[in-house]
Structures are given as structure tokens and as C-alpha cells.
Coordinates of C-alpha atoms in Angstrom, one line a residue:
Chain Z
M1 CA -8.2 -6.4 38.9
S2 CA -6.1 -9.5 39.2
A3 CA -8.1 -12.8 39.3
G4 CA -7.0 -15.6 41.6
N5 CA -3.7 -16.1 43.3
P6 CA -0.8 -15.1 41.1
G7 CA 1.1 -18.2 42.0
D8 CA -1.6 -20.4 40.4
R9 CA -1.2 -18.7 37.1
L10 CA 2.5 -19.5 37.0
K11 CA 2.3 -23.2 37.3
P12 CA 3.4 -25.0 34.1
A13 CA 0.2 -25.1 32.2
T14 CA -0.8 -28.6 31.4
G15 CA -4.3 -29.7 30.7
A16 CA -6.7 -27.5 32.5
T17 CA -6.8 -23.8 31.4
V18 CA -9.1 -22.4 34.0
G19 CA -9.2 -18.6 33.8
A20 CA -6.2 -18.4 31.4
A21 CA -6.9 -16.0 28.6
L22 CA -3.4 -16.5 27.2
R23 CA -0.8 -19.1 27.8
V24 CA 2.6 -19.1 26.2
E25 CA 4.8 -22.2 26.6
G26 CA 8.4 -22.4 25.8
V27 CA 8.3 -20.2 22.8
H28 CA 11.4 -19.8 20.6
K29 CA 11.6 -17.4 17.7
S30 CA 14.6 -16.8 15.4
F31 CA 15.1 -14.5 12.5
D32 CA 17.6 -16.5 10.4
R33 CA 20.5 -17.2 12.8
L34 CA 19.4 -14.6 15.4
E35 CA 17.4 -16.1 18.3
V36 CA 15.1 -13.4 19.5
L37 CA 13.0 -15.4 21.9
R38 CA 14.7 -18.2 23.8
G39 CA 12.0 -20.0 25.7
I40 CA 9.2 -17.7 26.9
D41 CA 6.6 -18.9 29.4
L42 CA 3.8 -16.6 30.3
V43 CA 0.2 -17.0 31.6
V44 CA -2.3 -14.2 31.5
S45 CA -5.6 -14.6 33.3
E46 CA -8.8 -13.0 32.1
H47 CA -9.0 -9.3 33.0
D48 CA -5.3 -9.3 33.8
V49 CA -3.1 -6.5 32.6
V50 CA 0.4 -7.7 32.0
C51 CA 3.2 -5.4 31.2
L52 CA 6.4 -6.5 29.4
I53 CA 9.4 -4.3 30.1
G54 CA 13.0 -4.5 29.0
A55 CA 15.5 -2.8 26.8
S56 CA 14.9 -2.4 23.1
G57 CA 15.7 -5.6 21.4
S58 CA 14.9 -7.7 24.4
G59 CA 12.1 -9.4 22.5
K60 CA 8.9 -7.6 23.7
S61 CA 7.6 -6.6 20.4
T62 CA 8.5 -9.9 18.8
L63 CA 6.6 -11.8 21.5
L64 CA 3.5 -9.7 20.8
R65 CA 3.8 -10.3 17.1
C66 CA 4.2 -14.1 17.8
I67 CA 1.0 -14.1 19.9
N68 CA -0.8 -12.4 17.1
L69 CA 0.6 -15.0 14.7
L70 CA 2.1 -12.2 12.6
E71 CA 5.4 -14.1 13.1
P72 CA 5.7 -17.9 13.0
I73 CA 7.5 -19.5 16.0
Q74 CA 10.1 -22.2 15.8
A75 CA 9.2 -24.0 19.0
G76 CA 6.7 -23.9 21.8
R77 CA 2.9 -23.5 22.0
I78 CA 0.5 -20.6 22.5
F79 CA -3.0 -20.9 23.7
V80 CA -5.7 -18.3 23.6
G81 CA -8.6 -19.4 25.8
D82 CA -8.8 -23.1 25.1
T83 CA -7.5 -22.9 21.6
E84 CA -3.9 -23.8 20.7
I85 CA -3.3 -21.1 18.1
T86 CA 0.1 -22.5 17.2
A87 CA -1.5 -25.8 16.1
R88 CA -0.9 -26.8 12.6
N89 CA -4.4 -26.5 11.1
V90 CA -5.8 -23.5 12.8
D91 CA -7.6 -20.8 10.8
L92 CA -5.2 -17.9 11.2
N93 CA -7.8 -15.3 10.3
A94 CA -10.3 -16.6 12.8
I95 CA -7.6 -16.5 15.6
R96 CA -6.5 -13.0 14.7
R97 CA -10.1 -11.8 15.0
R98 CA -10.0 -12.8 18.7
I99 CA -6.7 -10.9 19.4
G100 CA -6.4 -7.2 18.9
I101 CA -3.0 -5.6 18.4
V102 CA -2.1 -1.9 18.4
F103 CA 1.3 -0.9 17.0
Q104 CA 3.8 1.7 17.9
S105 CA 3.4 3.4 14.5
Y106 CA -0.5 3.3 14.5
N107 CA -0.6 1.8 11.0
L108 CA -4.0 3.3 10.2
F109 CA -5.1 2.9 6.6
P110 CA -4.3 6.4 5.1
H111 CA -6.8 6.0 2.2
M112 CA -9.8 5.5 4.5
T113 CA -11.6 7.8 6.9
V114 CA -11.5 7.1 10.6
L115 CA -15.0 5.5 10.3
E116 CA -13.9 3.3 7.4
N117 CA -10.7 2.3 9.3
V118 CA -12.8 1.2 12.3
T119 CA -15.5 -0.6 10.3
L120 CA -13.4 -2.3 7.7
A121 CA -12.6 -5.5 9.7
P122 CA -16.1 -5.9 11.3
R123 CA -17.7 -5.6 7.9
K124 CA -15.3 -7.7 5.9
A125 CA -14.0 -10.2 8.5
L126 CA -17.1 -10.5 10.7
K127 CA -19.6 -9.8 7.9
Q128 CA -21.5 -7.2 9.9
S129 CA -23.8 -5.0 7.9
R130 CA -22.6 -1.5 7.2
G131 CA -25.3 -0.1 9.5
D132 CA -24.4 -2.2 12.4
A133 CA -20.7 -1.7 12.0
N134 CA -21.2 2.1 11.6
A135 CA -23.4 2.2 14.7
Q136 CA -20.9 0.3 16.8
A137 CA -17.9 2.3 15.5
T138 CA -19.7 5.6 16.1
E139 CA -20.4 4.6 19.7
L140 CA -16.8 3.5 20.3
L141 CA -15.5 6.7 18.8
R142 CA -17.8 8.8 21.0
R143 CA -16.7 6.9 24.1
F144 CA -13.0 7.7 23.4
G145 CA -13.7 11.4 22.5
L146 CA -13.3 10.9 18.7
A147 CA -16.8 11.4 17.6
D148 CA -16.0 14.6 15.7
K149 CA -13.1 12.9 13.8
R150 CA -15.4 10.2 12.3
D151 CA -15.0 11.5 8.7
E152 CA -11.4 12.7 8.9
Y153 CA -8.6 11.0 7.1
P154 CA -5.7 9.9 9.4
D155 CA -3.3 12.5 8.0
R156 CA -5.3 15.2 9.6
L157 CA -5.1 13.8 13.1
S158 CA -2.5 14.3 15.8
G159 CA -0.4 11.3 16.7
G160 CA -2.4 10.8 19.9
Q161 CA -5.7 10.9 18.1
Q162 CA -4.4 8.4 15.5
Q163 CA -3.3 6.0 18.2
R164 CA -6.7 6.3 19.9
V165 CA -8.3 5.5 16.5
A166 CA -6.0 2.5 16.2
I167 CA -7.1 1.3 19.6
V168 CA -10.8 1.8 18.7
R169 CA -10.2 -0.1 15.4
A170 CA -8.8 -3.1 17.4
L171 CA -11.7 -2.8 19.9
A172 CA -14.3 -2.9 17.2
M173 CA -13.5 -6.5 16.7
Q174 CA -14.4 -7.1 20.3
P175 CA -11.2 -9.0 21.0
E176 CA -10.8 -11.3 24.0
L177 CA -7.2 -10.1 24.3
L178 CA -5.6 -6.9 23.4
L179 CA -1.9 -6.5 22.7
L180 CA -0.3 -3.1 22.9
D181 CA 3.2 -2.7 21.3
E182 CA 4.9 0.4 22.7
V183 CA 1.8 2.4 21.7
T184 CA 3.2 5.7 23.1
S185 CA 6.8 5.4 21.9
A186 CA 6.1 7.4 18.7
L187 CA 4.2 10.1 20.4
D188 CA 5.2 13.6 21.4
P189 CA 5.4 13.7 25.2
E190 CA 2.4 15.9 25.6
L191 CA 0.2 13.4 23.7
V192 CA 1.2 10.4 25.7
S193 CA -1.3 10.8 28.5
E194 CA -4.4 10.9 26.3
V195 CA -3.4 7.4 25.0
L196 CA -2.5 6.1 28.5
D197 CA -5.9 7.3 29.8
V198 CA -7.6 5.2 27.2
I199 CA -5.7 2.2 28.2
R200 CA -6.4 2.8 31.8
E201 CA -10.1 3.0 31.0
L202 CA -9.9 -0.3 29.2
A203 CA -8.2 -1.9 32.2
N204 CA -10.9 -0.6 34.4
G205 CA -13.4 -2.1 32.1
G206 CA -11.8 -5.5 32.5
M207 CA -10.0 -5.9 29.2
T208 CA -7.3 -8.5 29.2
M209 CA -4.2 -6.9 27.9
V210 CA -0.5 -7.6 27.3
I211 CA 1.4 -4.3 27.1
A212 CA 4.9 -3.8 26.0
T213 CA 6.0 -0.5 27.3
H214 CA 8.8 1.9 28.3
E215 CA 6.4 3.9 30.5
M216 CA 7.5 2.5 33.8
S217 CA 5.3 4.6 36.1
F218 CA 2.4 3.7 33.9
A219 CA 3.3 0.0 34.2
R220 CA 3.7 0.2 37.9
D221 CA 0.3 1.9 38.1
I222 CA -1.7 -0.4 35.8
A223 CA -0.1 -3.8 35.7
S224 CA -1.3 -6.8 37.6
R225 CA 1.9 -8.4 36.8
V226 CA 5.2 -7.2 35.2
Y227 CA 7.6 -9.3 33.2
F228 CA 11.2 -8.2 32.6
L229 CA 12.6 -9.5 29.4
D230 CA 16.3 -9.6 28.8
A231 CA 17.9 -11.1 25.7
G232 CA 14.9 -13.2 24.8
V233 CA 14.1 -14.7 28.1
I234 CA 11.9 -13.6 31.0
L235 CA 14.5 -12.9 33.6
E236 CA 12.2 -11.9 36.3
E237 CA 8.5 -11.4 36.9
G238 CA 6.2 -10.4 39.7
P239 CA 3.6 -7.9 40.9
P240 CA 4.7 -4.4 40.0
E241 CA 5.2 -3.2 43.6
Q242 CA 7.8 -6.0 44.1
L243 CA 9.5 -5.9 40.7
F244 CA 10.0 -2.1 40.7
S245 CA 10.8 -1.7 44.4
A246 CA 12.8 -4.9 45.2
P247 CA 13.9 -6.6 42.0
R248 CA 15.7 -9.9 42.6
E249 CA 18.0 -9.9 39.5
A250 CA 21.0 -7.7 39.1
R251 CA 20.1 -7.2 35.4
T252 CA 16.6 -5.9 36.4
R253 CA 18.2 -3.5 38.9
Q254 CA 20.6 -2.3 36.3
F255 CA 17.8 -1.7 33.8
L256 CA 15.6 0.1 36.3
Q257 CA 18.5 2.2 37.4
R258 CA 19.1 3.3 33.9
I259 CA 15.4 4.1 33.5
I260 CA 15.5 6.2 36.7
A261 CA 18.6 8.0 35.5
A262 CA 16.8 8.8 32.3
G263 CA 14.0 10.3 34.4
R264 CA 11.4 7.8 33.2
L265 CA 10.3 6.4 36.6
Chain E
M1 CA -3.3 40.8 0.0
T2 CA -2.6 43.2 -2.8
A3 CA 1.1 42.6 -2.3
R4 CA 0.6 38.9 -2.8
V5 CA -1.5 39.5 -5.9
S6 CA 1.1 41.7 -7.5
R7 CA 3.8 39.2 -6.7
E8 CA 1.8 36.5 -8.4
T9 CA 1.2 38.7 -11.4
R10 CA 4.9 39.5 -11.6
A11 CA 5.7 35.8 -11.5
V12 CA 3.3 35.1 -14.4
A13 CA 4.8 38.0 -16.3
I14 CA 8.3 36.7 -15.8
A15 CA 7.3 33.2 -16.9
L16 CA 5.6 34.5 -20.0
L17 CA 8.6 36.7 -20.9
S18 CA 11.2 34.0 -20.5
T19 CA 9.1 31.6 -22.6
A20 CA 8.7 34.2 -25.3
V21 CA 12.5 34.9 -25.4
L22 CA 13.3 31.2 -25.6
A23 CA 10.7 30.6 -28.4
A24 CA 12.0 33.6 -30.3
A25 CA 15.6 32.3 -30.0
I26 CA 14.5 28.9 -31.4
V27 CA 12.6 30.5 -34.3
V28 CA 15.6 32.8 -35.1
V29 CA 18.1 30.0 -35.1
A30 CA 15.9 27.7 -37.2
T31 CA 14.8 30.3 -39.8
R32 CA 18.4 31.6 -40.3
S33 CA 19.8 28.1 -40.8
P34 CA 21.1 27.4 -44.3
G35 CA 18.5 24.7 -45.0
W36 CA 15.5 26.5 -43.6
G37 CA 14.0 27.1 -47.0
A38 CA 14.1 23.5 -48.0
F39 CA 12.9 22.3 -44.6
R40 CA 9.9 24.6 -44.7
A41 CA 9.0 23.6 -48.2
Y42 CA 9.2 19.9 -47.2
F43 CA 7.6 19.8 -43.8
L44 CA 5.5 23.0 -43.5
D45 CA 3.3 23.1 -46.6
W46 CA 0.0 24.5 -45.3
A47 CA -1.9 23.5 -48.4
I48 CA -0.8 19.9 -48.1
Y49 CA -1.4 19.9 -44.3
R50 CA -5.0 21.0 -44.9
D51 CA -5.6 18.5 -47.8
S52 CA -4.1 15.4 -46.0
F53 CA -5.6 16.2 -42.6
P54 CA -9.1 14.5 -43.1
E55 CA -7.6 11.2 -44.4
I56 CA -5.0 11.0 -41.7
L57 CA -7.6 11.9 -39.0
H58 CA -9.7 9.1 -40.4
A59 CA -6.8 6.7 -40.2
F60 CA -5.9 8.0 -36.7
W61 CA -9.3 6.7 -35.5
L62 CA -7.7 3.2 -35.9
N63 CA -4.8 4.2 -33.5
V64 CA -7.4 5.3 -31.0
K65 CA -9.3 2.1 -31.3
L66 CA -6.0 0.0 -31.0
F67 CA -5.1 2.1 -27.9
L68 CA -8.5 1.8 -26.2
V69 CA -9.0 -1.9 -26.8
A70 CA -5.4 -2.8 -25.8
E71 CA -5.6 -0.5 -22.7
V72 CA -8.8 -2.0 -21.5
I73 CA -7.2 -5.5 -21.5
I74 CA -3.8 -4.3 -20.2
L75 CA -4.9 -2.5 -17.0
P76 CA -6.5 -5.6 -15.4
A77 CA -4.1 -8.1 -16.9
A78 CA -1.1 -6.3 -15.7
L79 CA -2.6 -5.9 -12.2
F80 CA -3.3 -9.6 -12.2
L81 CA 0.3 -10.4 -13.2
A82 CA 1.6 -8.0 -10.5
V83 CA -0.5 -9.8 -7.9
L84 CA 0.8 -13.2 -9.1
R85 CA 4.3 -12.0 -8.6
S86 CA 3.5 -10.8 -5.0
L87 CA 2.1 -14.2 -3.9
P88 CA 4.0 -15.3 -0.8
G89 CA 5.4 -18.7 0.0
P90 CA 7.3 -21.5 -1.7
V91 CA 4.1 -23.1 -3.1
F92 CA 3.7 -20.2 -5.6
F93 CA 7.3 -20.3 -6.8
P94 CA 6.5 -21.7 -10.3
I95 CA 3.8 -19.0 -10.8
R96 CA 6.2 -16.3 -9.7
A97 CA 8.9 -17.7 -11.9
L98 CA 6.6 -17.7 -15.0
A99 CA 5.4 -14.2 -14.3
I100 CA 9.0 -13.0 -14.1
A101 CA 10.0 -14.9 -17.2
Y102 CA 7.1 -13.3 -19.1
A103 CA 7.9 -9.8 -18.0
D104 CA 11.6 -10.2 -18.8
L105 CA 10.9 -11.6 -22.3
F106 CA 8.4 -9.0 -23.4
R107 CA 10.2 -6.0 -21.9
G108 CA 13.4 -7.3 -23.7
V109 CA 12.1 -7.8 -27.2
P110 CA 11.5 -4.6 -29.3
T111 CA 7.8 -3.9 -29.8
I112 CA 8.1 -3.7 -33.5
L113 CA 9.5 -7.3 -33.6
V114 CA 6.6 -8.6 -31.4
I115 CA 4.1 -6.9 -33.8
S116 CA 5.9 -8.3 -36.9
I117 CA 6.3 -11.8 -35.5
L118 CA 2.6 -12.1 -34.4
G119 CA 1.1 -10.0 -37.2
F120 CA 2.9 -11.8 -40.0
G121 CA 3.6 -15.1 -38.3
M122 CA 0.3 -16.2 -36.8
P123 CA -1.7 -15.8 -40.0
A124 CA 1.1 -17.6 -41.9
L125 CA 0.7 -20.7 -39.8
G126 CA -2.4 -21.4 -41.9
L127 CA -4.5 -22.5 -38.9
S128 CA -8.1 -21.7 -39.9
W129 CA -9.3 -21.4 -36.3
L130 CA -6.8 -18.6 -35.6
P131 CA -8.0 -15.1 -36.2
Q132 CA -6.4 -13.7 -39.4
S133 CA -7.0 -10.0 -38.9
E134 CA -4.0 -7.8 -38.5
F135 CA -5.9 -5.6 -36.1
F136 CA -6.4 -8.6 -33.8
W137 CA -2.7 -9.6 -33.8
A138 CA -1.7 -6.0 -33.4
V139 CA -3.8 -5.7 -30.3
V140 CA -2.4 -9.0 -29.0
A141 CA 1.2 -7.8 -29.6
L142 CA 0.6 -4.4 -27.8
V143 CA -1.1 -6.2 -24.9
L144 CA 1.7 -8.6 -24.5
V145 CA 4.4 -5.9 -24.5
Y146 CA 2.6 -3.3 -22.4
T147 CA 1.2 -5.8 -19.8
A148 CA 4.8 -6.6 -19.0
Y149 CA 5.7 -2.9 -18.5
V150 CA 2.5 -2.0 -16.7
S151 CA 2.8 -5.0 -14.3
E152 CA 6.2 -3.7 -13.3
V153 CA 4.6 -0.3 -12.5
Y154 CA 1.9 -1.9 -10.4
R155 CA 4.5 -4.1 -8.7
S156 CA 6.6 -1.1 -7.6
G157 CA 3.4 0.4 -6.3
I158 CA 2.6 -2.7 -4.3
D159 CA 6.2 -2.8 -2.9
S160 CA 6.0 0.8 -1.9
V161 CA 3.1 0.2 0.5
H162 CA 4.8 -0.6 3.8
A163 CA 4.5 -4.1 5.1
S164 CA 3.0 -2.7 8.3
Q165 CA -0.2 -1.9 6.4
D166 CA -0.6 -5.5 5.5
A167 CA 0.3 -6.5 9.1
A168 CA -2.4 -4.2 10.4
A169 CA -5.0 -5.6 8.1
R170 CA -4.0 -9.2 8.8
S171 CA -3.9 -8.5 12.5
L172 CA -7.6 -7.5 12.3
G173 CA -8.5 -10.9 10.9
L174 CA -8.6 -10.0 7.2
S175 CA -7.4 -12.6 4.8
H176 CA -4.4 -12.2 2.5
G177 CA -6.7 -11.5 -0.4
Q178 CA -8.8 -9.0 1.5
S179 CA -5.8 -7.2 2.8
L180 CA -4.4 -7.0 -0.8
R181 CA -7.7 -5.9 -2.3
L182 CA -8.9 -3.5 0.4
V183 CA -5.7 -2.1 1.9
V184 CA -2.6 -2.6 -0.2
L185 CA -3.9 -2.2 -3.8
P186 CA -5.9 1.0 -3.3
Q187 CA -2.8 2.7 -2.0
A188 CA -0.5 1.1 -4.5
V189 CA -2.6 2.0 -7.5
R190 CA -3.0 5.7 -6.4
R191 CA 0.7 6.0 -6.1
V192 CA 1.4 4.7 -9.6
I193 CA -1.1 6.7 -11.6
P194 CA 1.6 9.1 -12.9
P195 CA 4.0 6.3 -14.1
L196 CA 0.9 4.4 -15.4
L197 CA 0.1 7.4 -17.6
N198 CA 3.6 7.4 -19.0
D199 CA 3.0 3.9 -20.2
F200 CA -0.4 5.0 -21.6
I201 CA 1.4 7.6 -23.7
G202 CA 4.0 5.1 -24.8
L203 CA 1.3 2.7 -25.9
Q204 CA -0.6 5.4 -27.7
K205 CA 2.6 6.3 -29.7
D206 CA 3.5 2.7 -30.3
T207 CA 0.2 2.1 -32.1
A208 CA 2.0 3.8 -35.0
L209 CA 4.2 0.6 -35.2
V210 CA 1.2 -1.4 -36.3
G211 CA 1.6 0.4 -39.7
T212 CA 4.3 -2.2 -40.5
L213 CA 1.6 -4.8 -40.9
G214 CA 0.1 -2.8 -43.7
V215 CA -2.7 -1.6 -41.5
V216 CA -3.6 1.9 -42.6
E217 CA -3.3 3.8 -39.3
A218 CA -2.2 7.5 -39.0
F219 CA 1.5 7.0 -39.6
K220 CA 0.9 4.6 -42.5
Q221 CA -1.6 7.0 -44.1
A222 CA 0.9 9.8 -43.7
Q223 CA 3.5 7.7 -45.4
I224 CA 1.1 7.1 -48.3
D225 CA 0.4 10.8 -48.6
Q226 CA 4.1 11.6 -48.4
S227 CA 4.9 9.3 -51.3
A228 CA 2.0 10.8 -53.3
T229 CA 3.0 14.4 -52.8
F230 CA 6.8 14.0 -52.3
N231 CA 6.2 16.2 -49.2
G232 CA 6.8 15.4 -45.5
T233 CA 4.0 17.6 -44.2
P234 CA 1.6 14.7 -43.7
Y235 CA 4.0 13.4 -41.0
L236 CA 3.4 16.7 -39.2
V237 CA -0.3 16.0 -39.4
A238 CA 0.1 12.6 -37.8
A239 CA 2.4 14.2 -35.1
T240 CA -0.3 16.8 -34.4
L241 CA -2.9 14.2 -33.8
F242 CA -0.8 12.1 -31.4
V243 CA 0.1 15.2 -29.4
L244 CA -3.6 16.3 -29.3
I245 CA -4.4 13.1 -27.5
T246 CA -1.5 12.7 -25.2
I247 CA -1.3 16.2 -23.8
P248 CA -4.8 16.4 -22.5
L249 CA -4.3 12.9 -21.0
A250 CA -1.2 14.2 -19.1
R251 CA -3.1 17.2 -17.8
F252 CA -6.1 15.0 -16.8
V253 CA -3.9 12.8 -14.7
D254 CA -2.2 15.7 -13.1
W255 CA -5.6 16.9 -12.1
L256 CA -6.6 13.5 -10.8
V257 CA -3.5 13.3 -8.6
A258 CA -4.0 16.8 -7.3
R259 CA -7.6 16.1 -6.5
D260 CA -6.8 12.9 -4.6
K261 CA -4.1 14.7 -2.6
K262 CA -6.4 17.5 -1.7
R263 CA -9.2 15.1 -0.7
Q264 CA -7.0 13.1 1.7
Q265 CA -5.7 16.3 3.3
A266 CA -9.0 18.1 3.4
G267 CA -10.3 15.3 5.5
R268 CA -13.8 15.0 4.2
A269 CA -15.1 12.0 2.4
A270 CA -16.1 12.8 -1.2

């Protein structure tokens, strides 16, 4: 699943961007006086699945929102493919079409059916015809076991189904990069696996993903690389087997011990 | 099943009974009051009611026209104003400030003053290119006042749609305008239909203030009939007509809201 030698991907990225789907360089983000991200560097190769772990408030979600340009950053640069998306004169809407994001709280549009939720952006942002958008959406819904929910309103679906629809809605834009922001955190425990299965399938299909998650066993299972965020910096990163079994940093060990104590690993 | 039916029947019976008791109490208190005879003679003269009804109904048509013309302008104008107030960023500060100043001013000044100032003042300017008709200025006054109110209603609706809805729309690559038009406003407008109706009813009633300009609408006609007969019953005629319009309006919107709720929960597209 991982492309190339992990070491290559971690070199400070200057100039050439071979194989890098996402490159984050020295990103700082503050909300008023509170500095949430304090210099984040991250490189994600195509078809990589990167998991961000860390305590609540460590900056995982904020980082994803910055990559999607939902939050402006104060310093640093972000590249998607060859495009610097943090450049001054980029077309925000065009950039966002290339990056999918799925939120913890699904954020489906309650006044639209599942089909309308999925086809809205392809039709309005990509100017697909209704017929094309419907055909594509129907196919995606079928693939993720949601064909019979096509005409339902989100209210009528379980949390797991809603989150799968949210994933399909992001996929309908055929993004080059998918960001998942604690997508199982709002779900009842028995609904978590159906959503994780979808993500697994996407990973097998080669989707490039950055996943903020509290599901450590899932991260260990799926990630090509894991980043541990602590107080707005990446404290430690590495392949999952190393980071989970032999973490170098005391803070990482502490965090993982608390997770184990809580029965989540 | 039968147990449930009988419980429902019982509930209806209790509701009817308690209503009847209350109504009877009101009638008894009113009819036994010392001034009841005079009151009845002044306000409840059936012959005068019947005689003045056609004229007042005819005049009431003007209220309906005022209401309809004003409402057709107010609904989109107020939405436009609410959208202006929700424009983000420092560039739009002057537009937001103007929109706020407008809403503050016209919600603060009593409607009857706005009607008088425009209705008497504008024709008095003597500008030949300005419309002179009282109807025109009455509509302008009602539009100015009610657009301010209704835009606040829309705005509260827009604010009530969680920011995450906009974030979801923007994250899919929709523009600010598309997100507003396709995601935020449809939800916002649905939520504010009941308070919007409140303002409809207020507007419908305030068309009676236009009588101060000398326009013969229902209230003015009732006043004319009252001074001709020295009897207040024509006011009751006007009141009847206003209520006949506003009550069905209220029930209609209740029905709309219920239908919408059911549709979203039933899960099938209409």
C-alpha cells in the first residue's frame, strides 16, 4: 500500500514533488491568541493512508480543516499534488473539489434525500447533468450497500448509514485526497465497524487518505504511517508497527498507555 | 383499539365541555354587567351590521390589495436584506452597517408615523415626477416597515442553521452563494415560516392604518358608517373581515409546517 521508501517522503520538500499527494510545510494556525498548530510538517504520498492520533485538542481536526481550506493558516504552505493551495490567488472552490472531507457529525443536508445529498456538488460545482450525477451516485450508493436508502431523508437513517452517505457524498466528487475527521466518534459502538469497513475498502482501492482517529487498532491495521500530535506539533511519527509497539517519546507512551487502559487498543 | 378510540372520544368531549363552560362564564359576566344594555345597543346592532356589511366589504378589498402588493415586495426584499447582513468579511462592512441602520430605523419608528410622513409628505414636496397616489405611498410605507421586521426573521433563520452545514457545502467545492442558496436558505426559510406568518398577520392588520391618509379602506369606511349611524357596529364588521382572513391563514401555515415535518420524517421525496 505504501509507495516508495518512507524516508524519502519525510525529506523537507523543496522543489520536486514526485509522488506527493499532500505536502504540509511549517503550518501554524491560531484562534485569536490560542496557537493550535505550531509548525506542522507532513508528506503524504499517493495511495498512502496516514493516521493522525493524539488527545482531543492536540490539533488533529484543525489540521484537516486547514488542509481543506476551511480554516485560514497564519504561516506555512500546503501543497496538493503540484498546486500550492495556500497561495494567495488560488480558487478556493476549485481546490476544495479536489479534496474530500468527512466530518465527525456527518453534516448531511437534512432537507435533501440521500440521492440529492450525493449529487448536489457534482451537479452544481462540476456541472454534471442530472442524469450523469444520478447514475454515478446510484452506483456509489450500491457499492456501499446504500442503494435502498437512495430516496430517504437523512433523519430516517442510522448514524452509521448517515456517515456512509457522507463518505459517498465526498467520493462523488472523485477527490484525489480524502480527509476523515474522527468519523466514528459520534457513532454508537455497534455502528463503528460498518463505517470502518468502508474506509478499509477505500484504502484497498488506493484512495489517498488522512484520517484523524481515536480507533487505535484500526489505525494500526490500516495506516501506512501514523503521526502522533501533541499540543499542536507532530511529536512522533513512523510506521504503525513501530509507533504503537516501540514509541520513542515519553508523551507517546503515556498517551498509548491511557488508550490501552481505556480498552481502546 | 376500541379502548384507544373511546379515550380519544373522551378527550374531545372534555375539551368541548370545558370550552362551553368558559364561553358560558364569559357570556354570563358580560350580559350581567351594568352597562351591557348600552354596549349591546352600540356594538351589536344586527340591522346596522347587515346594512353596513357590503360597503365595508367593498372597502376591505383595498386592505387585501395593500396587503398582497406589499407582501409580494416584502418577501424577496427582506430576504435580500437578510443576505446582505450575513455577508462575510471586512469588505462588506459598509453594506452590513447600512442594512443594520435601516432595520433599526424602521423597526423603531411607529408604522402610523411612517405612513403619515410618506403619505402626506411625499406628495407635498410638489415634485411632479413623484407618484401622488396615497395607495402608492401607503404600500411604500408598509414595505419599508415590514421589510425591516421580516428581514430580522429571515436572519434569525439563517443564524439557526449550524455553521457545519455551510462548512459541508463549501468543503464539496460549492461557492458561498451556492451554499447559501442551496443549503442554508432552504433550511432557514422552512424554520421561520411560523414567525413569518406572524408578520403577515401584523401587516394585514396594519393596512387599517392607511385610513389615516384618507384612503377609504375597511376601517375608514367603518368610521364613516359609525358617524352616519352613531353606532359602533360597523367596527365589528371590519373586525369580522380581518379575522376571516387571518385565521385561515394561520391554519394554512400550521398545515404547511405539519406537512413538511411529515415529509422529512416519512422519508419519501414528494
